[in-house]
XYZ file of C-alpha atoms in Angstrom:
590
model
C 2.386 15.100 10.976
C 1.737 11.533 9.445
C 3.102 11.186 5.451
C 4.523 8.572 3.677
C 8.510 8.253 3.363
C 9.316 10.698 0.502
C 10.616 9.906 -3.317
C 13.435 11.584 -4.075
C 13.702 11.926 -8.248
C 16.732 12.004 -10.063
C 17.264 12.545 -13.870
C 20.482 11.752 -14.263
C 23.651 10.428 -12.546
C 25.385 13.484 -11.229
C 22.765 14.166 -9.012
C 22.970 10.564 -6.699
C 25.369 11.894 -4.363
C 23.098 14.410 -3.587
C 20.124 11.977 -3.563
C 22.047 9.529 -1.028
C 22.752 12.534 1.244
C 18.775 13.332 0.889
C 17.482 9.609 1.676
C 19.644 9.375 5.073
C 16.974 12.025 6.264
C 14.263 9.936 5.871
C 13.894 6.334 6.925
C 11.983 4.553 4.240
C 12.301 7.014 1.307
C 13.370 5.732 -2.364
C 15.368 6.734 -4.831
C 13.739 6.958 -8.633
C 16.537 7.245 -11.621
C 15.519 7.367 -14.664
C 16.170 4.255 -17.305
C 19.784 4.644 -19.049
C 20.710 7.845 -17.250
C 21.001 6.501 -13.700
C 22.500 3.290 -12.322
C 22.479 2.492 -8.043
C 18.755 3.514 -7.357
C 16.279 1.871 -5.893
C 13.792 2.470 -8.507
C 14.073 2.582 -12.085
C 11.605 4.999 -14.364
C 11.084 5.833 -18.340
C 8.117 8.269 -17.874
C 9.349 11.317 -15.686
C 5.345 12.686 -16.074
C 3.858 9.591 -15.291
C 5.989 8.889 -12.450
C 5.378 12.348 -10.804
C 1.878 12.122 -11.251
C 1.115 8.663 -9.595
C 3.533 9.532 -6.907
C 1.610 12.301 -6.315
C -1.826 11.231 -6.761
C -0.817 8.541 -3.515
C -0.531 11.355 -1.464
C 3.845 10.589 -1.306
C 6.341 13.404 -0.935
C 8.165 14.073 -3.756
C 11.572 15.233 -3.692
C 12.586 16.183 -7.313
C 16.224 16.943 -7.664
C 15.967 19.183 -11.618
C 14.560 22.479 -12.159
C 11.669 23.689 -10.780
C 9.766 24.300 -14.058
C 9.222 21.033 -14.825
C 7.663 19.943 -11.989
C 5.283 22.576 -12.169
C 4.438 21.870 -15.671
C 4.058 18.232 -15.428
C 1.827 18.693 -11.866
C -0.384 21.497 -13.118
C -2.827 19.315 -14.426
C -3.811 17.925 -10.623
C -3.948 21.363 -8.713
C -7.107 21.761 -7.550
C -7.031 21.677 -3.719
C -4.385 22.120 -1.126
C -5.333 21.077 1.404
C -5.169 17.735 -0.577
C -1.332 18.533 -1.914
C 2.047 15.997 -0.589
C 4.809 18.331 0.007
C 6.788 18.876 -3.623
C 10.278 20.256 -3.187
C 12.833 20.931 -5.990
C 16.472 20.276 -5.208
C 19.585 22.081 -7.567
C 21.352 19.320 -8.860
C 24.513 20.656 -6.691
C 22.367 20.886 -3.291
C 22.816 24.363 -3.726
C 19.538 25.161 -3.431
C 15.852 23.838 -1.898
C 12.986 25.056 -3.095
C 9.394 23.727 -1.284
C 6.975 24.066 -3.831
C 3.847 22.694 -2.960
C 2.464 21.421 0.138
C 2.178 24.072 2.452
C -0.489 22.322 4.959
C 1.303 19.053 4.371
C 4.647 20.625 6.118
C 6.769 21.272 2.970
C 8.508 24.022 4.681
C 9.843 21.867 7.430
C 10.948 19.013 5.172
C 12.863 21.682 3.115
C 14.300 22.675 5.975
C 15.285 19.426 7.212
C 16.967 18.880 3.793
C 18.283 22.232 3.476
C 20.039 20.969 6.970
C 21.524 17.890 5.589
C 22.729 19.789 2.651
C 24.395 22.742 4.728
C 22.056 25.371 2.725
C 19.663 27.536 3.173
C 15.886 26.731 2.680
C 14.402 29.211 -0.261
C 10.535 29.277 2.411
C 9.226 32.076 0.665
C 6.073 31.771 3.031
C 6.166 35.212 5.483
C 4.528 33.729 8.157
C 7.062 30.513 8.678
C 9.952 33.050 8.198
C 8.929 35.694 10.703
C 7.346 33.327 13.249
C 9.444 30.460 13.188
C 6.071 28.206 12.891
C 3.933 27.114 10.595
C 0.051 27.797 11.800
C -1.336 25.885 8.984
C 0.276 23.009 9.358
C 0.974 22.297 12.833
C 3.205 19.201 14.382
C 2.178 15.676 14.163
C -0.144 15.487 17.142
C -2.184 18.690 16.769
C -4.789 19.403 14.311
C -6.064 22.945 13.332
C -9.812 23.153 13.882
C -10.294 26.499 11.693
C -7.985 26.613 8.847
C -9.677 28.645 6.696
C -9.795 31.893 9.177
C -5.891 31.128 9.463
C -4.872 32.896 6.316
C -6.556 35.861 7.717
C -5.387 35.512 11.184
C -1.719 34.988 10.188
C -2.011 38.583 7.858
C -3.286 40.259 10.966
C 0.004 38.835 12.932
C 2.093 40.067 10.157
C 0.344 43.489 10.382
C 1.584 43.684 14.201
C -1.368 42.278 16.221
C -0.198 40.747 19.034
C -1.500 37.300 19.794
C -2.349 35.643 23.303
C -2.190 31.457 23.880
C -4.729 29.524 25.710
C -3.491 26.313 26.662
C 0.018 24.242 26.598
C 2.042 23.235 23.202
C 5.682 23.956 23.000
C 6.007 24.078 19.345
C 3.937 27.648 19.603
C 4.925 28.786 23.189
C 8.666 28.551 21.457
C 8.087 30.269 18.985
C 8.536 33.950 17.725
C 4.683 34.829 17.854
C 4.128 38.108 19.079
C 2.733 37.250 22.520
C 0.863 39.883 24.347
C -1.556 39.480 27.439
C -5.289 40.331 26.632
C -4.189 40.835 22.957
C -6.870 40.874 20.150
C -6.099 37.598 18.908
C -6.121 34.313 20.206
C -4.432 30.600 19.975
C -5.722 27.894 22.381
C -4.866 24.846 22.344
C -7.914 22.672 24.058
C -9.196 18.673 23.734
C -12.891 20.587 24.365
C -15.019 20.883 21.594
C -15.641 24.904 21.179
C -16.779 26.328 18.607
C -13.684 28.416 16.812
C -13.962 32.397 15.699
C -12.338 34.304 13.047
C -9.864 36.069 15.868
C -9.308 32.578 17.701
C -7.246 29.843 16.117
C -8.049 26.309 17.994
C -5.713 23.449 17.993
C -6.836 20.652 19.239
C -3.679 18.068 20.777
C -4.568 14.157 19.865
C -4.365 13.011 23.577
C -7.603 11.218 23.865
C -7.414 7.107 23.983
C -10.573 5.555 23.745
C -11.515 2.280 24.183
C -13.923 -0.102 22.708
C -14.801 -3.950 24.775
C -17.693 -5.959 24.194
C -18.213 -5.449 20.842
C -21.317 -6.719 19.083
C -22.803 -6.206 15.563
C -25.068 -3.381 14.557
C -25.113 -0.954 11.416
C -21.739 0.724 11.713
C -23.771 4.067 11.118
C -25.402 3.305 14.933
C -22.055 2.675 16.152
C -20.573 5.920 14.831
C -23.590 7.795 16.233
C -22.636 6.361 19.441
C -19.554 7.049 19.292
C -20.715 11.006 18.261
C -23.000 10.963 21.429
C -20.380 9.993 23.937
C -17.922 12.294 22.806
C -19.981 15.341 22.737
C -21.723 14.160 26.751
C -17.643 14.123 27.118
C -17.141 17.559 25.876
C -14.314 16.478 23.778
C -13.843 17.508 20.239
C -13.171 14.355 17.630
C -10.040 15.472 16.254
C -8.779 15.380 20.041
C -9.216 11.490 19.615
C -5.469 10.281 18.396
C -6.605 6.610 17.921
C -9.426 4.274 18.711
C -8.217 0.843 20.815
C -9.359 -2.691 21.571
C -8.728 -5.718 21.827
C -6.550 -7.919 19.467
C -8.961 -10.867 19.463
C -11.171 -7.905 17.871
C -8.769 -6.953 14.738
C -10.668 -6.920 11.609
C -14.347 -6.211 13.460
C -16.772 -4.080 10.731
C -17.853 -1.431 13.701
C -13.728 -0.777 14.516
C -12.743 -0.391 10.869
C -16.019 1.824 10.247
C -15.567 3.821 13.557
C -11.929 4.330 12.211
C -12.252 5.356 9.068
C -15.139 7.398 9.694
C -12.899 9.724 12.339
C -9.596 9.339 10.166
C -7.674 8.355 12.832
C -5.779 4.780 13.374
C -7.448 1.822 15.035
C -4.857 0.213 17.491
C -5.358 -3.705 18.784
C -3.606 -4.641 22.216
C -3.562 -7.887 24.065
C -4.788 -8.482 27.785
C -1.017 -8.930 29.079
C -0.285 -5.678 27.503
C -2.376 -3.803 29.819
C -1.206 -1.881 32.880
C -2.393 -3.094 36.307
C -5.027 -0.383 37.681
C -6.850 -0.451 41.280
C -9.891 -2.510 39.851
C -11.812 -2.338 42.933
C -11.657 1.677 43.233
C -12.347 1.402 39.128
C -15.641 -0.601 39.304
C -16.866 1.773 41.641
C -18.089 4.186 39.372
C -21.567 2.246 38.413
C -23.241 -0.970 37.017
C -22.168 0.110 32.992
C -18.212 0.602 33.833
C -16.115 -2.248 31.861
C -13.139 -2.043 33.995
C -10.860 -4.269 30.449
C -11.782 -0.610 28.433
C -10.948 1.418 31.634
C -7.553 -0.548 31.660
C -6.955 -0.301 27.929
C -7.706 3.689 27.756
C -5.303 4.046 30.532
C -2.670 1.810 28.970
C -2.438 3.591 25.573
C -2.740 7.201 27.762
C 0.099 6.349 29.444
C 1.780 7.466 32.823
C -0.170 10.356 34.674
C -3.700 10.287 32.145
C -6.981 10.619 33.684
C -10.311 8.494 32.759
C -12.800 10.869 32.139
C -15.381 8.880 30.070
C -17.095 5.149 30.171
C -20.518 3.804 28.190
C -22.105 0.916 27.575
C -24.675 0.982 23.977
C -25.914 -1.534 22.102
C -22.777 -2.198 20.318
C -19.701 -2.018 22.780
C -18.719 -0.722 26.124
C -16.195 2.270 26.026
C -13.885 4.254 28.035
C -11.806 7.433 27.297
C -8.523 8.344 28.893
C -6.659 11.505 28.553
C -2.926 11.862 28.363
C -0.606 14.616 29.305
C 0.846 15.472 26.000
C -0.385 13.918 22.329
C -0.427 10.170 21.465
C 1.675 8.507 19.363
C -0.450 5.496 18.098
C 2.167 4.005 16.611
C 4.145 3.133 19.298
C 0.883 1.408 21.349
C -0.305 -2.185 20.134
C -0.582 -2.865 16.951
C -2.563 -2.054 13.414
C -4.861 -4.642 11.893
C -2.414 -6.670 9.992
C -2.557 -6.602 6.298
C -2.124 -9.406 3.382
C -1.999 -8.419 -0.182
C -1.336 -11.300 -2.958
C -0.021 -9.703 -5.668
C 1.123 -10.372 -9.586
C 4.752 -8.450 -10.552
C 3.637 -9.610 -14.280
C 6.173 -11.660 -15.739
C 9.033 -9.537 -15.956
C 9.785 -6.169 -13.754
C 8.688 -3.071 -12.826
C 7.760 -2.021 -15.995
C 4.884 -4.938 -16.259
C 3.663 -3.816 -12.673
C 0.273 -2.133 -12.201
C 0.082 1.131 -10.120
C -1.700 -0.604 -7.362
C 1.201 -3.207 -6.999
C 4.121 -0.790 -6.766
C 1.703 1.097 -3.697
C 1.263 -2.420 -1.880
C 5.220 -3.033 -2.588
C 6.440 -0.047 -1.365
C 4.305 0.283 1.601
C 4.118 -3.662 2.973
C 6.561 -4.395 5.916
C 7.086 -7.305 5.058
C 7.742 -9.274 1.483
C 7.555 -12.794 1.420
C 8.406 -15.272 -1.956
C 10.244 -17.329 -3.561
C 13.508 -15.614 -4.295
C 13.704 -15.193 -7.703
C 10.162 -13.669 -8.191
C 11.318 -11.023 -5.304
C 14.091 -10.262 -7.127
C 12.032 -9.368 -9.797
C 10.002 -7.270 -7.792
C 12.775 -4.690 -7.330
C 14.682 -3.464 -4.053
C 13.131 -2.773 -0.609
C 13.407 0.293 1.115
C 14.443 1.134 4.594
C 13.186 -0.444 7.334
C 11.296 -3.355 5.326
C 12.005 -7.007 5.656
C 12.380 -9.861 2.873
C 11.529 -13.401 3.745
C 12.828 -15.964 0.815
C 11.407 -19.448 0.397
C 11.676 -22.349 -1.982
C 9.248 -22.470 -5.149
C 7.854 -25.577 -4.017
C 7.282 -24.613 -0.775
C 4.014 -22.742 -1.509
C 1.688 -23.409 1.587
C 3.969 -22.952 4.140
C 5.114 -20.171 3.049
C 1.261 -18.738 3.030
C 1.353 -19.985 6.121
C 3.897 -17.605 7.045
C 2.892 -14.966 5.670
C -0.833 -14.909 7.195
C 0.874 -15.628 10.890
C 3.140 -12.590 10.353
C 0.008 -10.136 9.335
C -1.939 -11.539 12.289
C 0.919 -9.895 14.337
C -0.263 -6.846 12.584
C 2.313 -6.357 9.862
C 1.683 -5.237 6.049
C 3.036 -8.501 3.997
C 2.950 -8.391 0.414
C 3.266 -11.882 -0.749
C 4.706 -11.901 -4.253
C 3.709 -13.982 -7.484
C 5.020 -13.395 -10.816
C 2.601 -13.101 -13.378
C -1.096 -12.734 -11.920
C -1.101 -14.324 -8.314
C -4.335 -15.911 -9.079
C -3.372 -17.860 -11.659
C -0.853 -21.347 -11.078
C 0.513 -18.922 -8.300
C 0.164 -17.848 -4.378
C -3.258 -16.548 -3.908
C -4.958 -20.306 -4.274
C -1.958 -20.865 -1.998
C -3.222 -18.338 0.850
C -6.589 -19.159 0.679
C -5.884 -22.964 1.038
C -3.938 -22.410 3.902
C -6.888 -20.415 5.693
C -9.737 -23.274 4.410
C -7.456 -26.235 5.902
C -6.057 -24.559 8.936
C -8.776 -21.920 10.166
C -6.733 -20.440 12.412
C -9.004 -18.093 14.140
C -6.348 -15.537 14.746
C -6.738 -15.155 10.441
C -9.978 -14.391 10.314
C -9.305 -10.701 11.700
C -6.473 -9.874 8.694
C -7.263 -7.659 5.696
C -6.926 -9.564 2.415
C -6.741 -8.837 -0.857
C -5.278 -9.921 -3.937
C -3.538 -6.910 -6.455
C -3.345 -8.605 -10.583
C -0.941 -8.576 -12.764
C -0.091 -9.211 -16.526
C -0.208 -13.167 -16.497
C 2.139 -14.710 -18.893
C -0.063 -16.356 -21.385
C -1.175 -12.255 -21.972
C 2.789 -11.134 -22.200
C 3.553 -13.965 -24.578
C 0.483 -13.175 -26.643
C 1.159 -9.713 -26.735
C 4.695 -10.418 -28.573
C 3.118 -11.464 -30.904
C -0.256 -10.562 -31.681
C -3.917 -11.841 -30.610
C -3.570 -15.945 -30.374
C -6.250 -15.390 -27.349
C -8.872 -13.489 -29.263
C -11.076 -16.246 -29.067
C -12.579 -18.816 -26.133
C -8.969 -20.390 -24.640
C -8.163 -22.281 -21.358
C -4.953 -22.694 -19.278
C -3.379 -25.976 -18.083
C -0.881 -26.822 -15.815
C 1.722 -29.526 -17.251
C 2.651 -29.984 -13.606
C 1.887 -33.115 -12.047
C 3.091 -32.326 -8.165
C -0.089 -31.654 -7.206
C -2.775 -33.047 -9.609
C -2.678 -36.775 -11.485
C -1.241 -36.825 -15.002
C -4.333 -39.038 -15.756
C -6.519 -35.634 -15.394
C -4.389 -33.476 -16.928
C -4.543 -35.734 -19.969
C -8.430 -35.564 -19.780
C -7.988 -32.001 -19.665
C -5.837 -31.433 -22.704
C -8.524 -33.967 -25.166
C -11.294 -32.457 -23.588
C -9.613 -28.745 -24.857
C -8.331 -29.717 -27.896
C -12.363 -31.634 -28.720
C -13.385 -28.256 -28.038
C -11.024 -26.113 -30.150
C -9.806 -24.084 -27.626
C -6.955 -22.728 -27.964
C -4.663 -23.556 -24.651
C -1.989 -21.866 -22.904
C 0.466 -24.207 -21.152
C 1.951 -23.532 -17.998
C 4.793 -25.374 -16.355
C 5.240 -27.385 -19.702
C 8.623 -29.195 -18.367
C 11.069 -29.151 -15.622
C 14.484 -31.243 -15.163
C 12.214 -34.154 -13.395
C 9.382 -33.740 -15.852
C 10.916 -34.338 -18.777
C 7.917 -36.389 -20.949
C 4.982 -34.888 -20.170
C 5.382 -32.098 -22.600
C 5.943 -34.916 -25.600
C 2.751 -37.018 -24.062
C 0.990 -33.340 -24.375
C 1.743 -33.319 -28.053
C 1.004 -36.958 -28.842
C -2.933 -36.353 -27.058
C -3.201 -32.996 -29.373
C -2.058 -34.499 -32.390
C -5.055 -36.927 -32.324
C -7.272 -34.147 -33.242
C -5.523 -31.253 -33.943
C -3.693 -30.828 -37.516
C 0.087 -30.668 -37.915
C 0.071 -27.166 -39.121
C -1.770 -25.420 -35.867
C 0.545 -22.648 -34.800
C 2.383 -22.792 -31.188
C 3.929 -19.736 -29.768
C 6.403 -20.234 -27.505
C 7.057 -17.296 -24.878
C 10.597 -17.494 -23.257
C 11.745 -15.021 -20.374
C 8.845 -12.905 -20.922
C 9.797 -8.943 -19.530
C 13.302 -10.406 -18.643
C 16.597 -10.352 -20.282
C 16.986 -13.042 -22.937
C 13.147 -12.858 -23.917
C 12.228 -14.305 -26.955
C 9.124 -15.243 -28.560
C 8.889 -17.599 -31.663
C 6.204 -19.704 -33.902
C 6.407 -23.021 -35.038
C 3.477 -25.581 -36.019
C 2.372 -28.521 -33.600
C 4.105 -30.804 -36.071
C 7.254 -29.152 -35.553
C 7.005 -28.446 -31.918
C 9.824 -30.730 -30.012
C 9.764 -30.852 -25.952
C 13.162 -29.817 -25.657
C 11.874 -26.334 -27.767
C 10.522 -25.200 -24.120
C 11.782 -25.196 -20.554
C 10.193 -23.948 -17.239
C 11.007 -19.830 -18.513
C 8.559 -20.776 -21.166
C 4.576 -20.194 -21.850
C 3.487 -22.251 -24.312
C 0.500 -21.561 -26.521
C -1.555 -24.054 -28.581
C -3.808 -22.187 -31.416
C -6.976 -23.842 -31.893
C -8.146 -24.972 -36.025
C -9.332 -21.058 -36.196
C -5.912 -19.461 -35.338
C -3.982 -17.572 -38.515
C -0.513 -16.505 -39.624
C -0.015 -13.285 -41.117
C 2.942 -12.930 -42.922
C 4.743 -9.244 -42.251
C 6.978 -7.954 -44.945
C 10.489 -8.063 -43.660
C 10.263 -11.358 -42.224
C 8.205 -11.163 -39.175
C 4.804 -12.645 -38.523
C 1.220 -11.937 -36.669
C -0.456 -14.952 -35.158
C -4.065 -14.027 -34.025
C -7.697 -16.393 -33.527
C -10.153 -14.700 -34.905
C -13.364 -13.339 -32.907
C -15.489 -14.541 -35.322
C -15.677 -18.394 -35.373
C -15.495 -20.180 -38.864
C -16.690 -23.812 -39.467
C-alpha cells in the first residue's frame, strides 16, 4: 500500500546504530534525535510530544525506538478512528524487540516485520489472524483495496473458528497464503474489477488494474464531470476502487475537471506525452463507432501495459474517455508523470526550530530543493532519494526559472527563502519569471507559497514590540531599484512616523547607503529614536542590541543584520538587571 517514508525517533544516542540499521529499510525515511542527546541525525527535535503528534497527524509512519508507554500516552489524545491511523511501531533500544502498535489497516504488521527482518528478531504481531494466516485481510497489498471492511472483523473470527474459506478470482498474496481453503466452503474471498455488491460471508477485493483515459477535455462544473465519470463506470460494470489512476495528456496537467475527477476517486492523476504512447492498429481501433478517440484508446492501453484489453470508450460534454484493463494491478507511479508541484517557502531566519509545520511537510516531501546555498543549509538535510540544486544569491530569476521548468517535468520543488519568501525573497522571484516568460508549459504547475517568521518579526521579538504600531519595510539594496527612490521612500516613511525595518542595509559594494539612510532620517527624526539592530537572527552568534539614531554608525550593521528604525512614539523600558524592552505603542500620542 501507498504511505509516506517512515520517521524513525530516537531519544538518545545509544539507540543510532539501531536507527541506521532501521532507515536502510526504507528509502526516504528520516532520522529525528532529540536536541543535546543525539548528534548524526537528520532531524533535530526539543518537543518529543509535539513531534509525535504532527508526524502523526500527516498521516507518516512513525518508528519510535523507547518504550512503548510513551508513545501511547503522548498519542492517546488523537485516537479516534483507525482506519485513519499511520502504522506506530516501538523499537527496544537494543533491537531486541518490535512492537507494531497502531496501524493495523495501514500495514503495521508488515513493516514490523520488515524491521524485525533487518534486525534478526522476531516481530511481537499480536494480531491472530496475521499470525495464523500469514496475511493480513484488512489491509491488503498495495494494489488491492478491500470493498467491505467492516464485515472483515467478523469474517476473519469465523476463519479462526475453523470455517473454511473458498477464493473467487486471482491474487497471489491470498492464494499463498495459509487460509483454510476448501471448495464450496461457507465463506468467500473474490477478488473481481466488477462492481458487486459485497455480503457479510463474502470479502471482495477489488485489484487497481483499470487505466482510464481522459482526451478532449473541455470545461464544465467538475461535479458534471464526476457524474460522468460515475455513469461510464457503472455502463462498464467496473467498481471505482478498481480504477488505479486516471491519465491524459501532459499538455492537460493542472486542468480543474482532472484534479477534481482525481481527488474525488482518491486515486493519482498521471500526465503522458504523445511519443510516450504505444503504437496500436488505429484502423481496426476506429472501427468501433463515430464517438471512439483512438489518442484515449492509445493512452489506456499504454498505462495497461502488455496483454490489457479496452473494454470502455465515451464521448460527454466534457472529454472523450477510454478504459483499459491490465493483467495484474497498476503501478501509477512508474507510468508518466504527476502534475508537477512548486511551493515557495520561508525557513524563518534561522533553522528548524523557526519553521512552520506546513514547511517541514513541503521540505520533506519535495523532490527537489532549489536555493541559494546557504539558506538550504539552513533548511536542514535531505533525505533519500531527494535532490539539491545550489545557486548564487544574486541569481534569483534564473534560478525560478529553474525551478518552474523542473516542476513542469512533474517534480515536487520546494524553492527555499529564508525568512518569509514573500518578502525581499523568491516568491516575487517565481512569479516574475512566469509574468515575463509565460511559458505555457507553467501554466499547468501547482503553486503555492508556505510563510515563515520574516526577520523584522525575529528581531522584534528579541526584544519586545518595536512593530506594535503602523511600520513599513525597505530594501537598502540598489541592484534592482534606483537609490533616488529608495531615498523618496525612506522621507516619505520617516514624514509619516512609521517606524521602518531595513533590509539589506549594507554589503561589501554598498558601503554608503546605510550612512545616506541616516543622514535623510535625521532631517526629521530626533537623535534619541531607538534602532534595534538584529544580527544572525535563529543562528549561532545572534545578537540583538539598541542604540539611538544619533549613535547608530554604518559599520554597526552588515548584510546578517535587520535593522529597525522606531518612529517618535517608540519607548525604552528599562529592566532591572540591565536589560531593556523597546516597544511602539498601539495607541498613538501627539
Amino acid at each position: 500500500m501507498n504511505r509516506l517514508p517512515p520517521a524513525i525517533i530516537i531519544l538518545g544516542q545509544n539507540s543510532l546504530a539501531i536507527a541506521k540499521t532501521i532507515s536502510t529499510v526504507f528509502p526516504g525515511s528520516q532520522i529525528y534525535g532529540l536536541v543535546d542527546r543525539t548528534s548524526d541525525t537528520d532531524i533535530n527535535f526539543s518537543n518529543f510530544g509535539e513531534t509525535l503528534r504532527e508526524l502523526f497527524a500527516t498521516e507518516t509512519p512513525i518508528i519510535a525506538i523507547c518504550a512503548a508507554g510513551i508513545i501511547i500516552r503522548t498519542l492517546a489524545p488523537l485516537l479516534s478512528d483507525k482506519r485513519a491511523e499511520p502504522p506506530v511501531l516501538a523499537v527496544a533500544e537494543d533491537g531486541s524487540a518490535v512492537v507494531p502498535l497502531l496501524g493495523g489497516l495501514h500495514g503495521v504488521n508488515d513493516l514490523a516485520r520488515e524491521i524485525a527482518a533487518a534486525l534478526g528478531v522476531q516481530p511481537a504481531i499480536t494480531t491472530t489472524g496475521d499470525i495464523r494466516f500469514r496475511t493480513a485481510l484488512l489491509s491488503p497489498p498495495q494494489g488491492y483495496y478491500l470493498a467491505n471492511p467492516e464485515d472483515a472483523k467478523t469474517f476473519i473470527s469465523n476463519l479462526l473458528a475453523g470455517a473454511k474459506v473458498q477464493l473467487e478470482g486471482a491474487a497471489n498474496w491470498l492464494s499463498e497464503s495459509n487460509l483454510p481453503m476448501a471448495p464450496a466452503a461457507q465463506l468467500t474471498i473474490r477478488v473481481t474489477e466488477k462492481a458487486i455488491v459485497p455480503t457479510a460471508d463474502c470479502l471482495v477485493y477489488h485489484p487497481q488494474i483499470a487505466a482510464f483515459a481522459l482526451t478532449n477535455l473541455s470545461y464544465v462544473e467538475p461535479e458534471i464531470a464526476i457524474s460522468y465519470v460515475q455513469q461510464i463506470l457503472e455502463n462498464a460494470d467496473l467498481a471505482a476502487a478498481s480504477v488505479a489512476a486516471f491519465f491524459a495528456l501532459k499538455h492537460d496537467m493542472g486542468n480543474p475537471i482532472l484534479e477534481a475527477i482525481g481527488q474525488y476517486f482518491k486515486v493519482p492523476v498521471r500526465l503522458l506525452n504523445l511519443p510516450e504512447l504505444v503504437e496500436f492498429d488505429t484502423v481496426k481501433l476506429i472501427q468501433y463507432n463515430s464517438s471512439f478517440d483512438v489518442t484515449a484508446a492509445q493512452i489506456s492501453l499504454t498505462a495497461a501495459g502488455a496483454n490489457s484489453q479496452l473494454i470502455a470508450y465515451d464521448r460527454t460534454n466534457a472529454f472523450s474517455c477510454a478504459i483499459a484493463l491490465a493483467t495484474e494491478p497498476i503501478d501509477p507511479s512508474a507510468i508518466g508523470i504527476s502534475r508537477g508541484k512548486l511551493a515557495i517557502v520561508g525557513t524563518g531566519p534561522g533553522g528548524a526550530a523557526w519553521m512552520s509545520p506546513e514547511v517541514k511537510e513541503i521540505l520533506r516531501e519535495a523532490t527537489d530543493w532549489v536555493g541559494y546555498k546557504f539558506y538550504l543549509d539552513l533548511a536542514g538535510t535531505l533525505r533519500e532519494g531527494q535532490n539539491r540544486h545550489d545557486s548564487d544569491n544574486r541569481e534569483e530569476i534564473d534560478r525560478a526559472r529553474f525551478a518552474l521548468d523542473l516542476a513542469a517535468s512533474g517534480q515536487s520543488v520546494a524553492v527555499v527563502s529564508s525568512g518569509d519568501p514573500g518578502i525581499f525573497a523568491m516568491a516575487a522571484a517565481v512569479f516574475e519569471a512566469i509574468d515575463i516568460d509565460a511559458k505555457p508549459e507553467w501554466e499547468g504547475i501547482d503553486i503555492r507559497v508556505a510563510p515563515g517568521i520574516s526577520a523584522m518579526q525575529a528581531a522584534a521579538a528579541a526584544i519586545g514590540a518595536p512593530l506594535g504600531h503602523d511600520f513599513c519595510a525597505i530594501s537598502l539594496s540598489d541592484i534592482l531599484k534606483p537609490w533616488e527612490v529608495i531615498e523618496q521612500r525612506i522621507s516619505a516613511a520617516a514624514k509619516a512616523d512609521l517606524v521602518m525595518a531595513f533590509y539589506n542595509p549594507i554589503s561589501k559594494q554598498r558601503i554608503w547607503q546605510l550612512g545616506r539612510a541616516i543622514e535623510i532620517l535625521l532631517e526629521t527624526r530626533d537623535a534619541k529614536t531607538p534602532v534595534v539592530l538584529g544580527r544572525n537572527l535563529g543562528r549561532p552568534g545572534e545578537s540583538v542590541r539598541v542604540c539611538t539614531l544619533g549613535e547608530f554608525q554604518p559599520e554597526d550593521a552588515d548584510m546578517r543584520t535587520l535593522v529597525i528604525i522606531g518612529s517618535s512614539q517608540t519607548r525604552i523600558i528599562p529592566r532591572k538587571f540591565g536589560d531593556i524592552w523597546v516597544y511602539t505603542p498601539r495607541r498613538y500620542k501627539n
